[in-house]
Tab-separated table of C-alpha atoms in Angstrom:
chain	number	residue	atom	x	y	z
A	1	MET	CA	15.741	-2.445	-39.892
A	2	SER	CA	16.276	-6.205	-36.845
A	3	GLU	CA	13.364	-7.207	-35.919
A	4	SER	CA	13.657	-5.710	-32.036
A	5	ALA	CA	13.176	-2.153	-33.683
A	6	THR	CA	10.462	-3.061	-35.218
A	7	ALA	CA	9.084	-4.490	-33.049
A	8	THR	CA	9.096	-1.028	-30.878
A	9	LEU	CA	7.059	0.459	-33.497
A	10	GLU	CA	4.545	-1.403	-33.859
A	11	PRO	CA	1.157	0.328	-31.514
A	12	VAL	CA	0.985	-0.771	-27.737
A	13	ASP	CA	-2.377	-0.641	-26.891
A	14	GLU	CA	-2.159	2.078	-23.581
A	15	ARG	CA	-6.030	0.718	-22.408
A	16	PRO	CA	-6.795	-0.162	-18.921
A	17	SER	CA	-7.608	-3.949	-18.777
A	18	ARG	CA	-11.274	-4.794	-17.993
A	19	ARG	CA	-11.730	-6.280	-14.395
A	20	PRO	CA	-13.241	-9.239	-14.429
A	21	TRP	CA	-16.718	-9.745	-13.682
A	22	ILE	CA	-16.178	-13.111	-11.470
A	23	ASP	CA	-13.730	-12.905	-9.178
A	24	ARG	CA	-12.940	-16.202	-9.052
A	25	GLY	CA	-11.326	-16.445	-5.661
A	26	ALA	CA	-14.748	-14.833	-4.107
A	27	LEU	CA	-16.425	-17.386	-6.609
A	28	ARG	CA	-13.940	-19.978	-4.467
A	29	ALA	CA	-15.701	-17.988	-0.955
A	30	ASP	CA	-18.893	-17.572	-2.011
A	31	ALA	CA	-18.935	-21.879	-3.053
A	32	ILE	CA	-17.976	-22.435	0.685
A	33	VAL	CA	-20.473	-20.445	2.011
A	34	ALA	CA	-23.778	-22.647	-0.231
A	35	ALA	CA	-21.960	-25.466	0.389
A	36	VAL	CA	-21.742	-25.381	4.425
A	37	THR	CA	-25.017	-23.734	4.429
A	38	LEU	CA	-26.773	-26.729	2.161
A	39	LEU	CA	-24.600	-29.094	4.796
A	40	VAL	CA	-26.320	-27.351	7.389
A	41	LEU	CA	-30.043	-26.814	6.349
A	42	ALA	CA	-29.795	-29.808	4.524
A	43	ILE	CA	-30.835	-31.982	7.565
A	44	PRO	CA	-33.588	-30.700	8.395
A	45	THR	CA	-35.079	-30.857	5.088
A	46	LEU	CA	-34.289	-34.384	4.586
A	47	LEU	CA	-35.868	-35.403	8.304
A	48	LEU	CA	-38.688	-33.699	7.519
A	49	LEU	CA	-38.961	-35.062	3.676
A	50	VAL	CA	-38.082	-39.100	4.868
A	51	VAL	CA	-39.877	-39.000	8.068
A	52	LEU	CA	-42.164	-36.656	9.580
A	53	VAL	CA	-44.115	-36.542	5.790
A	54	ASP	CA	-44.525	-38.375	2.605
A	55	GLY	CA	-42.004	-36.272	0.398
A	56	GLY	CA	-43.170	-38.561	-1.673
A	57	GLY	CA	-43.931	-35.309	-4.149
A	58	GLN	CA	-41.685	-32.849	-2.600
A	59	TRP	CA	-38.789	-33.535	-3.426
A	60	PRO	CA	-39.131	-31.796	-6.997
A	61	ILE	CA	-39.924	-28.907	-5.628
A	62	SER	CA	-37.580	-28.954	-2.784
A	63	ILE	CA	-34.051	-30.125	-5.069
A	64	ALA	CA	-35.101	-26.902	-7.299
A	65	VAL	CA	-35.168	-24.513	-4.023
A	66	THR	CA	-32.383	-26.400	-3.332
A	67	ILE	CA	-30.424	-25.172	-6.431
A	68	ALA	CA	-31.369	-22.319	-6.952
A	69	ILE	CA	-30.849	-20.988	-3.552
A	70	ALA	CA	-26.756	-22.564	-3.610
A	71	GLY	CA	-27.407	-20.449	-7.425
A	72	ALA	CA	-27.991	-17.429	-5.554
A	73	ILE	CA	-24.695	-18.043	-3.143
A	74	LEU	CA	-22.478	-17.696	-5.566
A	75	LEU	CA	-24.179	-14.520	-7.178
A	76	ARG	CA	-24.605	-13.146	-3.599
A	77	ARG	CA	-21.341	-10.017	-4.635
A	78	THR	CA	-22.106	-9.736	-7.769
A	79	ARG	CA	-26.336	-9.261	-8.322
A	80	PRO	CA	-27.285	-9.764	-4.480
A	81	VAL	CA	-30.941	-7.881	-5.481
A	82	LEU	CA	-30.842	-10.253	-8.779
A	83	ALA	CA	-30.649	-13.234	-6.592
A	84	LEU	CA	-33.403	-11.811	-3.962
A	85	ALA	CA	-35.821	-11.443	-6.854
A	86	GLY	CA	-35.179	-14.995	-8.348
A	87	LEU	CA	-36.037	-16.604	-5.003
A	88	THR	CA	-38.966	-14.115	-4.166
A	89	ALA	CA	-40.711	-15.523	-7.627
A	90	LEU	CA	-39.155	-19.126	-6.582
A	91	ALA	CA	-41.212	-17.974	-2.769
A	92	ALA	CA	-44.473	-17.161	-5.125
A	93	VAL	CA	-44.299	-20.430	-6.881
A	94	HIS	CA	-43.846	-22.112	-3.972
A	95	VAL	CA	-46.663	-21.071	-2.585
A	96	ALA	CA	-48.398	-21.443	-4.628
A	97	LEU	CA	-48.215	-25.091	-5.368
A	98	GLN	CA	-48.966	-24.874	-1.382
A	99	ALA	CA	-45.721	-27.391	-1.516
A	100	TRP	CA	-44.150	-27.565	2.423
A	101	MET	CA	-41.962	-24.578	3.502
A	102	PHE	CA	-38.743	-26.884	3.210
A	103	PRO	CA	-35.573	-25.759	6.211
A	104	VAL	CA	-33.667	-25.050	3.265
A	105	TRP	CA	-35.426	-22.190	2.060
A	106	PHE	CA	-33.536	-20.582	5.717
A	107	GLY	CA	-30.847	-19.797	3.240
A	108	VAL	CA	-32.568	-16.748	1.747
A	109	LEU	CA	-30.953	-14.476	4.816
A	110	VAL	CA	-27.512	-15.306	3.306
A	111	VAL	CA	-28.372	-13.564	0.237
A	112	LEU	CA	-30.118	-10.971	2.490
A	113	TYR	CA	-27.747	-9.828	4.415
A	114	SER	CA	-25.773	-10.231	1.061
A	115	VAL	CA	-27.983	-7.760	-0.427
A	116	GLY	CA	-27.302	-5.003	3.101
A	117	ARG	CA	-23.696	-5.823	2.476
A	118	PHE	CA	-22.321	-5.523	-1.513
A	119	SER	CA	-25.784	-2.767	-2.323
A	120	ARG	CA	-25.458	0.512	-1.906
A	121	TRP	CA	-29.429	1.827	-1.390
A	122	PRO	CA	-30.952	1.861	-4.285
A	123	GLY	CA	-30.000	-1.997	-4.027
A	124	ARG	CA	-30.825	-1.781	-0.448
A	125	LEU	CA	-34.388	-0.549	-1.033
A	126	ALA	CA	-35.460	-2.607	-3.377
A	127	GLY	CA	-33.900	-5.301	-1.041
A	128	PHE	CA	-36.349	-4.639	1.628
A	129	GLY	CA	-39.237	-4.105	-0.657
A	130	LEU	CA	-38.780	-7.670	-1.718
A	131	ALA	CA	-38.382	-8.751	1.574
A	132	PHE	CA	-41.985	-7.284	2.228
A	133	ILE	CA	-43.185	-9.524	-0.241
A	134	ALA	CA	-41.053	-12.276	0.697
A	135	SER	CA	-42.379	-11.813	3.944
A	136	LEU	CA	-46.278	-11.386	3.275
A	137	LEU	CA	-45.725	-14.652	1.108
A	138	ALA	CA	-44.439	-16.607	4.093
A	139	ALA	CA	-47.301	-15.045	6.713
A	140	TYR	CA	-50.154	-16.482	3.815
A	141	TRP	CA	-48.132	-19.548	3.327
A	142	LEU	CA	-48.468	-20.016	8.226
A	143	ALA	CA	-52.351	-18.578	7.602
A	144	VAL	CA	-54.005	-20.901	5.189
A	145	ASP	CA	-51.843	-23.328	6.598
A	146	THR	CA	-53.698	-22.124	9.974
A	147	THR	CA	-56.985	-21.339	9.068
A	148	THR	CA	-57.504	-25.238	7.274
A	149	GLN	CA	-56.567	-25.733	11.669
A	150	GLY	CA	-59.493	-24.526	12.973
A	151	VAL	CA	-59.912	-20.151	11.776
A	152	ASP	CA	-63.421	-19.777	10.378
A	153	THR	CA	-63.655	-15.911	9.867
A	154	VAL	CA	-61.693	-14.356	7.339
A	155	VAL	CA	-61.282	-11.507	9.692
A	156	GLY	CA	-60.162	-13.980	11.145
A	157	ALA	CA	-57.386	-14.954	8.800
A	158	LEU	CA	-56.202	-11.647	8.409
A	159	HIS	CA	-56.274	-10.627	12.157
A	160	VAL	CA	-53.505	-13.857	11.415
A	161	MET	CA	-51.770	-13.041	8.907
A	162	VAL	CA	-50.902	-9.848	10.623
A	163	VAL	CA	-49.666	-11.494	13.107
A	164	LEU	CA	-48.002	-13.912	11.789
A	165	TRP	CA	-46.172	-11.255	9.520
A	166	ILE	CA	-44.100	-9.305	11.693
A	167	PRO	CA	-41.981	-12.402	12.688
A	168	PRO	CA	-40.591	-13.384	9.351
A	169	MET	CA	-40.535	-9.290	8.172
A	170	LEU	CA	-38.341	-8.482	11.329
A	171	LEU	CA	-36.415	-11.005	10.078
A	172	PHE	CA	-35.632	-10.662	6.473
A	173	SER	CA	-34.600	-7.024	8.084
A	174	VAL	CA	-32.059	-7.904	10.231
A	175	ALA	CA	-30.226	-9.710	7.980
A	176	ILE	CA	-30.797	-6.762	5.752
A	177	LEU	CA	-29.067	-3.654	8.186
A	178	THR	CA	-26.902	-6.586	9.261
A	179	GLY	CA	-25.199	-6.957	6.826
A	180	TRP	CA	-25.302	-2.962	5.713
A	181	GLY	CA	-23.593	-2.313	9.442
A	182	VAL	CA	-20.812	-4.904	8.471
A	183	ALA	CA	-20.443	-2.737	5.214
A	184	ALA	CA	-20.577	0.941	6.704
A	185	VAL	CA	-18.006	-0.989	9.611
A	186	ALA	CA	-16.081	-1.481	6.696
A	187	ARG	CA	-16.298	1.721	5.156
A	188	SER	CA	-15.398	3.097	7.763
A	189	THR	CA	-12.156	0.816	8.319
A	190	ALA	CA	-11.469	1.322	4.978
A	191	ALA	CA	-11.256	5.135	5.856
A	192	THR	CA	-9.058	4.941	8.801
A	193	GLU	CA	-6.493	3.279	6.662
A	194	VAL	CA	-6.595	5.477	4.038
A	195	ALA	CA	-6.466	8.402	6.692
A	196	GLN	CA	-2.646	6.532	8.407
A	197	VAL	CA	-1.587	6.177	5.428
A	198	SER	CA	-1.989	9.513	4.486
A	199	LEU	CA	-1.000	10.580	8.102
A	200	ARG	CA	2.720	8.799	7.549
A	201	ARG	CA	2.826	10.278	3.824
A	202	ALA	CA	2.534	13.413	5.413
A	203	ASP	CA	5.276	12.182	8.319
A	204	GLN	CA	7.616	11.462	5.706
A	205	GLU	CA	7.108	14.385	2.924
A	206	GLU	CA	8.100	16.230	6.147
A	207	GLU	CA	11.059	14.680	7.376
A	208	ARG	CA	12.374	14.619	3.193
A	209	ALA	CA	12.039	18.342	3.667
A	210	ALA	CA	13.780	18.592	7.009
A	211	LEU	CA	16.299	17.424	5.407
A	212	ALA	CA	16.219	19.588	2.151
A	213	ARG	CA	16.716	21.920	4.160
A	214	ASP	CA	19.378	21.050	5.971
A	215	MET	CA	20.888	19.618	2.762
A	216	HIS	CA	20.421	23.246	1.548
A	217	ASP	CA	22.042	25.233	4.510
A	218	VAL	CA	24.512	22.727	4.904
A	219	VAL	CA	26.269	22.523	1.190
A	220	ALA	CA	25.608	26.255	0.087
A	221	HIS	CA	26.534	27.383	3.181
A	222	SER	CA	29.722	25.799	3.037
A	223	LEU	CA	30.203	25.507	-1.051
A	224	ALA	CA	29.665	30.042	-0.466
A	225	VAL	CA	32.457	29.665	1.854
A	226	VAL	CA	35.076	27.516	0.120
A	227	ILE	CA	33.714	29.966	-2.830
A	228	ALA	CA	35.004	33.044	-1.725
A	229	GLN	CA	38.047	31.621	0.323
A	230	ALA	CA	39.430	29.997	-3.314
A	231	ASN	CA	38.441	33.439	-4.894
A	232	GLY	CA	40.876	35.759	-2.689
A	233	ALA	CA	43.690	32.353	-2.638
A	234	ARG	CA	43.230	32.738	-6.429
A	235	TYR	CA	44.603	37.041	-6.588
A	236	THR	CA	46.804	37.239	-3.603
A	237	LEU	CA	50.647	36.967	-3.552
A	238	ASP	CA	51.300	36.524	-0.311
A	239	PRO	CA	52.283	32.862	0.244
A	240	ALA	CA	50.708	33.289	3.798
A	241	ALA	CA	47.086	34.501	3.006
A	242	LYS	CA	47.353	31.776	0.248
A	243	ASP	CA	48.460	29.269	3.237
A	244	ALA	CA	45.532	30.697	5.635
A	245	SER	CA	43.346	30.106	2.638
A	246	LEU	CA	43.909	26.778	1.561
A	247	GLU	CA	43.569	26.272	5.655
A	248	SER	CA	40.277	27.681	6.149
A	249	ILE	CA	39.161	25.589	2.968
A	250	ALA	CA	40.165	23.142	4.406
A	251	GLY	CA	38.020	23.113	7.332
A	252	THR	CA	34.930	24.276	6.122
A	253	ALA	CA	34.701	21.447	3.663
A	254	LYS	CA	35.889	18.916	6.880
A	255	ALA	CA	33.246	20.302	8.774
A	256	ALA	CA	30.440	20.624	5.960
A	257	LEU	CA	31.183	16.900	5.488
A	258	GLY	CA	30.141	15.994	9.085
A	259	ASP	CA	27.264	17.615	8.484
A	260	VAL	CA	26.249	15.516	5.296
A	261	ARG	CA	27.484	12.636	7.316
A	262	LEU	CA	25.242	13.160	9.399
A	263	LEU	CA	22.712	14.288	7.461
A	264	LEU	CA	22.676	11.184	5.682
A	265	ALA	CA	22.466	9.309	9.172
A	266	GLN	CA	19.909	10.590	9.835
A	267	LEU	CA	17.910	9.499	6.355
A	268	ARG	CA	18.746	6.244	7.450
A	269	HIS	CA	17.604	6.145	10.407
A	270	SER	CA	15.002	8.689	12.139
A	271	GLU	CA	16.556	7.783	15.352
A	272	ALA	CA	19.922	9.597	13.777
A	273	PRO	CA	21.233	12.821	15.478
A	274	ASP	CA	20.714	15.575	14.567
A	275	PRO	CA	23.638	17.798	12.761
A	276	VAL	CA	26.053	19.745	14.757
A	277	ALA	CA	24.005	22.687	14.606
A	278	SER	CA	23.750	25.714	17.533
A	279	MET	CA	24.377	28.020	19.077
A	280	ALA	CA	27.344	27.984	20.785
A	281	ASP	CA	29.035	27.765	18.253
A	282	VAL	CA	27.658	31.848	16.632
A	283	GLU	CA	31.154	32.582	17.041
A	284	ALA	CA	32.982	29.998	14.827
A	285	LEU	CA	30.040	30.860	12.591
A	286	VAL	CA	31.957	34.566	12.659
A	287	GLU	CA	35.093	33.921	12.154
A	288	ARG	CA	34.873	31.095	9.877
A	289	MET	CA	32.343	34.286	7.069
A	290	ARG	CA	35.735	36.758	7.910
A	291	GLY	CA	37.776	34.228	6.631
A	292	SER	CA	35.899	34.106	3.332
A	293	GLY	CA	35.858	37.592	3.603
A	294	LEU	CA	32.332	39.297	5.280
A	295	ASP	CA	32.944	42.091	7.622
A	296	VAL	CA	30.611	40.879	9.785
A	297	ARG	CA	30.405	42.920	12.585
A	298	LEU	CA	28.033	40.736	15.526
A	299	ALA	CA	27.003	41.817	18.518
A	300	HIS	CA	25.160	40.269	22.323
A	301	GLU	CA	22.476	42.319	24.013
A	302	GLY	CA	21.086	41.068	27.023
A	303	THR	CA	21.016	36.936	28.345
A	304	ALA	CA	19.470	34.713	25.775
A	305	ALA	CA	18.263	32.255	28.208
A	306	PRO	CA	18.724	28.201	26.587
A	307	LEU	CA	16.713	27.261	24.122
A	308	PRO	CA	15.419	24.045	23.360
A	309	ARG	CA	17.420	21.233	20.991
A	310	THR	CA	14.820	22.338	18.072
A	311	ALA	CA	14.998	26.056	18.345
A	312	ASP	CA	18.858	25.570	18.675
A	313	ILE	CA	19.687	23.796	15.767
A	314	ALA	CA	17.095	26.626	14.131
A	315	ALA	CA	18.123	29.478	14.850
A	316	TYR	CA	21.919	28.190	13.750
A	317	ARG	CA	20.783	27.901	10.419
A	318	ILE	CA	18.762	30.504	10.204
A	319	LEU	CA	21.944	33.431	11.091
A	320	GLN	CA	23.709	30.251	8.717
A	321	GLU	CA	21.904	31.382	6.104
A	322	ALA	CA	21.252	34.406	6.925
A	323	LEU	CA	25.116	34.923	6.181
A	324	THR	CA	25.425	33.150	3.385
A	325	ASN	CA	23.029	34.867	1.330
A	326	ALA	CA	25.101	38.813	2.601
A	327	LEU	CA	28.156	36.739	0.973
A	328	ARG	CA	26.313	35.093	-2.146
A	329	HIS	CA	24.401	38.733	-3.159
A	330	GLY	CA	25.589	41.090	-1.086
A	331	ASP	CA	28.003	44.512	-1.153
A	332	ARG	CA	30.362	42.642	0.409
A	333	THR	CA	32.461	46.175	0.804
A	334	GLN	CA	29.299	46.690	3.059
A	335	PRO	CA	29.413	45.115	7.277
A	336	VAL	CA	27.617	43.545	7.873
A	337	HIS	CA	25.740	43.721	11.028
A	338	VAL	CA	24.852	40.678	12.675
A	339	ARG	CA	22.634	41.740	16.563
A	340	LEU	CA	21.010	38.680	19.258
A	341	ARG	CA	19.420	39.600	21.936
A	342	GLY	CA	18.604	38.107	24.851
A	343	VAL	CA	14.241	39.610	25.549
A	344	ALA	CA	11.556	38.028	27.914
A	345	LEU	CA	8.154	37.209	24.656
A	346	THR	CA	4.730	36.644	25.379
A	347	GLY	CA	3.916	35.556	28.458
A	348	GLY	CA	6.721	35.947	30.701
A	349	ILE	CA	8.906	33.435	28.370
A	350	GLY	CA	12.226	34.336	28.168
A	351	GLY	CA	13.381	34.106	24.343
A	352	ILE	CA	16.187	35.047	21.722
A	353	VAL	CA	15.497	37.539	18.938
A	354	ILE	CA	18.272	37.255	15.945
A	355	ASP	CA	18.489	39.900	13.883
A	356	VAL	CA	20.602	40.282	10.178
A	357	HIS	CA	21.536	42.924	8.241
A	358	ASN	CA	23.470	43.609	4.714
A	359	ARG	CA	23.562	45.922	2.140
A	360	ILE	CA	22.424	44.526	-1.844
A	361	GLN	CA	23.975	44.796	-5.227
A	362	ALA	CA	20.622	44.839	-6.605
A	363	ASP	CA	17.141	43.250	-6.147
A	364	PRO	CA	18.037	40.163	-4.965
A	365	GLY	CA	14.473	38.671	-7.339
A	366	THR	CA	12.059	36.156	-6.029
A	367	PRO	CA	13.342	34.771	-3.270
A	368	GLY	CA	14.463	31.177	-2.683
A	369	HIS	CA	15.344	27.995	-1.337
A	370	GLY	CA	16.891	29.082	1.369
A	371	VAL	CA	14.964	32.369	2.217
A	372	ARG	CA	11.951	29.931	2.533
A	373	GLY	CA	13.672	27.310	4.793
A	374	MET	CA	14.058	30.187	7.405
A	375	HIS	CA	11.177	30.668	7.584
A	376	GLU	CA	9.530	26.911	7.727
A	377	ARG	CA	12.409	26.248	10.622
A	378	ALA	CA	11.229	29.466	12.248
A	379	ARG	CA	7.338	27.868	13.050
A	380	LEU	CA	7.935	23.950	12.974
A	381	ALA	CA	10.603	25.375	16.152
A	382	GLY	CA	7.459	27.413	17.540
A	383	GLY	CA	9.098	30.477	16.013
A	384	ASP	CA	8.849	33.057	14.258
A	385	ALA	CA	11.161	34.503	10.456
A	386	TRP	CA	10.494	37.651	8.401
A	387	THR	CA	12.975	38.927	5.959
A	388	GLY	CA	12.341	41.707	3.187
A	389	ILE	CA	14.497	44.943	2.090
A	390	GLU	CA	14.294	47.916	4.518
A	391	ASP	CA	16.406	51.261	3.253
A	392	GLY	CA	17.895	49.549	0.530
A	393	TRP	CA	19.352	46.483	3.371
A	394	PHE	CA	18.282	43.301	3.426
A	395	ARG	CA	16.935	41.606	6.863
A	396	VAL	CA	16.147	38.868	8.524
A	397	ARG	CA	14.709	38.633	11.685
A	398	ALA	CA	13.641	35.612	13.978
A	399	SER	CA	12.658	35.022	17.360
A	400	PHE	CA	12.950	31.379	19.583
A	401	PRO	CA	11.134	31.410	23.170
A	402	ALA	CA	13.242	29.275	24.880
A	403	GLY	CA	10.107	27.982	26.622
A	404	LEU	CA	8.227	25.464	23.361
A	405	ARG	CA	9.661	22.008	24.446
């Protein structure tokens, strides 16, 4: 056995590959966010440490806070609640050490936003709880600083702390809510895009179904006529009849080829014209079926109003399919009756009713694509169709109003 054949017998691991825990593209973007955030906040922090206060003992904690903020921003997509919890714990240590509240701490707003943006509801609720704790720590730090500057009573200190707690809590909550709002907008946008894709696919499927119906009607009708003519030519001894059959076969095949070309053009270009089909060509259709050996009795009743193009095509194709089915499955020793009636439908709108009935040789069984296509055509063109067996006759009735566009 060759080496290549041996290789094909080796088992293949068809398990889907695991998604990497770290998205490198997102990590690079978050690294840029962290760098920009720290760059913006580093300047006021350095001014505070170098110019405004004697920051000799504040450098270690300030460096630790800066590193923690950077790490939390890097984890903001995958572990936002964990990153916020770590910063809250560091804030508690910061307050316990009575260190200065450095401006770099404003980087926590990026993490709070990320909790609302990338977490689900349990994570967001946990984020609000951590924001509440962090705001209490900030209020306590400010209240202690204020107390040392002149607030003597405990009640006064508590009052100051409550007043000082409101701004940071509002700020932290707004950050989380902003992230949640952005997430909601992103989900809505994604849902809209999915709906638009589904709608486009549905339209494409409807177009494909329409083309399939046209192809079925054209090919099935033409082949049925060709087969009937060819079988007739085989058993006749009259040279003139053979020539007439061959001429009919050639004409039918030529017309079918033209229709197929138009269908293919419609498939390539959505704005291509529809296949040539119109109720104005009923007489030619009936004569073609008569030439195939089918005794078609055509009767006109009333004056039919002109139909819209879509309904005109649908009516012609339904009549064509009904005659094709009569040729293929009906009793060809019995006539096929076709009645076209111009009527006034509901609301005084003119229209046309097509009624075709022919004798059947046996139970036709389950309806095929052609019968289903009749109903689909009528519905899409704004009309109605009925097919079934009545007293040994297979009947097709279809009606189309002339007022619909």
